[in-house]
């Protein structure tokens, strides 16, 4: 069974950088996509970025384009989210997810990690 474990969260100052890691037990053939989502207090969970496991193609939501590149290390079965130019509005619990399809990631068919807290504050 697929397992996902996020790490790398913490407290960072505005304008700073932080790298999140999502370690997966495997890159199974049945899971096309690994993605990052976030949920701030009082808000609904929203998508951040997604990467296709096979060829590394990426997709980004507009608020993080150019700031939060997503990448993968196939040998380590790990997906990264490099968070740059952080703003207090980026404060949230960040989750990684795996899904059989890029088109449906974040929905009912996705598997989720437990999340890692990112706090952007002075």
Short mmCIF file of C-alpha atoms in Angstrom, two decimals:
data_model
loop_
_atom_site.label_atom_id
_atom_site.label_comp_id
_atom_site.label_asym_id
_atom_site.label_seq_id
_atom_site.Cartn_x
_atom_site.Cartn_y
_atom_site.Cartn_z
CA UNK A 1 0.00 0.00 0.00
CA UNK A 2 1.31 3.43 -0.90
CA UNK A 3 2.55 5.60 1.97
CA UNK A 4 3.54 9.26 1.85
CA UNK A 5 5.50 11.15 4.51
CA UNK A 6 6.03 14.91 4.41
CA UNK A 7 8.95 16.66 6.08
CA UNK A 8 10.78 19.97 6.04
CA UNK A 9 8.17 22.27 7.51
CA UNK A 10 8.92 24.82 10.17
CA UNK A 11 9.10 28.51 10.98
CA UNK A 12 10.60 30.85 8.40
CA UNK A 13 10.77 34.62 8.05
CA UNK A 14 8.94 36.46 5.27
CA UNK A 15 11.00 36.44 2.10
CA UNK A 16 12.81 33.30 3.14
CA UNK A 17 12.93 29.84 1.61
CA UNK A 18 12.02 26.36 2.72
CA UNK A 19 12.17 22.98 1.01
CA UNK A 20 9.52 20.37 1.65
CA UNK A 21 10.02 16.69 0.94
CA UNK A 22 7.46 14.01 0.25
CA UNK A 23 8.90 10.53 0.61
CA UNK A 24 6.76 7.87 -1.01
CA UNK A 25 7.05 4.15 -0.52
CA UNK A 26 7.14 3.67 -4.26
CA UNK A 27 6.35 5.34 -7.56
CA UNK A 28 3.73 2.80 -8.52
CA UNK A 29 2.52 2.42 -12.05
CA UNK A 30 -1.05 2.99 -10.86
CA UNK A 31 -0.21 6.49 -9.59
CA UNK A 32 0.45 9.00 -12.33
CA UNK A 33 0.78 12.09 -10.16
CA UNK A 34 2.28 13.33 -6.91
CA UNK A 35 1.16 16.75 -5.77
CA UNK A 36 1.37 19.31 -3.00
CA UNK A 37 -1.67 20.88 -1.38
CA UNK A 38 -2.08 23.23 1.54
CA UNK A 39 -4.72 24.18 4.07
CA UNK A 40 -4.65 27.35 6.14
CA UNK A 41 -6.74 27.77 9.31
CA UNK A 42 -10.36 28.42 8.41
CA UNK A 43 -9.75 27.72 4.73
CA UNK A 44 -10.42 24.84 2.40
CA UNK A 45 -7.56 22.76 1.11
CA UNK A 46 -6.11 24.11 -2.13
CA UNK A 47 -3.75 22.80 -4.74
CA UNK A 48 -0.17 24.04 -5.01
CA UNK A 49 1.73 22.00 -7.58
CA UNK A 50 1.78 18.59 -9.19
CA UNK A 51 4.35 16.43 -10.96
CA UNK A 52 3.86 13.43 -13.20
CA UNK A 53 5.82 10.50 -11.83
CA UNK A 54 6.85 9.03 -15.16
CA UNK A 55 8.35 11.95 -17.06
CA UNK A 56 8.52 14.77 -14.53
CA UNK A 57 6.04 17.08 -16.24
CA UNK A 58 4.80 19.74 -13.84
CA UNK A 59 1.69 21.81 -13.26
CA UNK A 60 1.34 24.82 -10.96
CA UNK A 61 -1.45 26.87 -9.53
CA UNK A 62 -1.10 30.54 -10.43
CA UNK A 63 -0.26 31.87 -6.92
CA UNK A 64 2.94 29.81 -6.74
CA UNK A 65 4.14 29.87 -10.35
CA UNK A 66 7.73 31.05 -10.39
CA UNK A 67 8.05 30.72 -6.61
CA UNK A 68 7.49 27.06 -5.69
CA UNK A 69 9.14 24.71 -8.17
CA UNK A 70 8.25 21.04 -7.76
CA UNK A 71 10.73 18.31 -8.62
CA UNK A 72 11.32 14.62 -8.13
CA UNK A 73 14.23 12.32 -7.35
CA UNK A 74 13.31 8.96 -8.81
CA UNK A 75 16.17 7.12 -7.10
CA UNK A 76 15.02 8.36 -3.69
CA UNK A 77 11.28 8.06 -4.37
CA UNK A 78 10.95 11.64 -3.20
CA UNK A 79 9.12 14.71 -4.46
CA UNK A 80 10.28 18.17 -3.40
CA UNK A 81 8.64 21.55 -3.17
CA UNK A 82 11.15 24.40 -3.10
CA UNK A 83 9.34 27.32 -1.50
CA UNK A 84 10.88 30.71 -2.22
CA UNK A 85 9.89 34.30 -1.47
CA UNK A 86 7.63 33.10 1.30
CA UNK A 87 4.83 35.32 2.51
CA UNK A 88 2.71 35.05 5.67
CA UNK A 89 -0.19 34.10 3.38
CA UNK A 90 1.71 30.90 2.59
CA UNK A 91 1.27 29.76 6.20
CA UNK A 92 -0.57 26.45 6.13
CA UNK A 93 -0.31 22.74 6.66
CA UNK A 94 1.20 21.31 3.50
CA UNK A 95 0.17 17.86 2.34
CA UNK A 96 1.45 15.63 -0.41
CA UNK A 97 -0.90 13.41 -2.33
CA UNK A 98 -0.73 10.64 -4.89
CA UNK A 99 -3.37 9.90 -7.45
CA UNK A 100 -3.89 7.59 -10.41
CA UNK A 101 -4.43 10.63 -12.62
CA UNK A 102 -3.17 14.18 -12.88
CA UNK A 103 -6.73 15.18 -13.71
CA UNK A 104 -8.17 13.95 -10.42
CA UNK A 105 -5.42 14.56 -7.88
CA UNK A 106 -6.76 16.14 -4.71
CA UNK A 107 -10.08 14.39 -5.00
CA UNK A 108 -11.54 11.25 -3.46
CA UNK A 109 -9.19 8.92 -5.32
CA UNK A 110 -6.04 10.45 -3.80
CA UNK A 111 -3.85 9.06 -1.04
CA UNK A 112 -2.53 11.58 1.47
CA UNK A 113 0.31 12.13 3.87
CA UNK A 114 -0.17 13.51 7.37
CA UNK A 115 1.03 17.01 6.51
CA UNK A 116 3.80 19.32 7.66
CA UNK A 117 3.28 22.77 9.17
CA UNK A 118 4.79 25.80 7.45
CA UNK A 119 4.63 29.07 9.36
CA UNK A 120 5.85 32.29 7.78
CA UNK A 121 6.24 34.96 10.42
CA UNK A 122 8.67 37.50 11.82
#
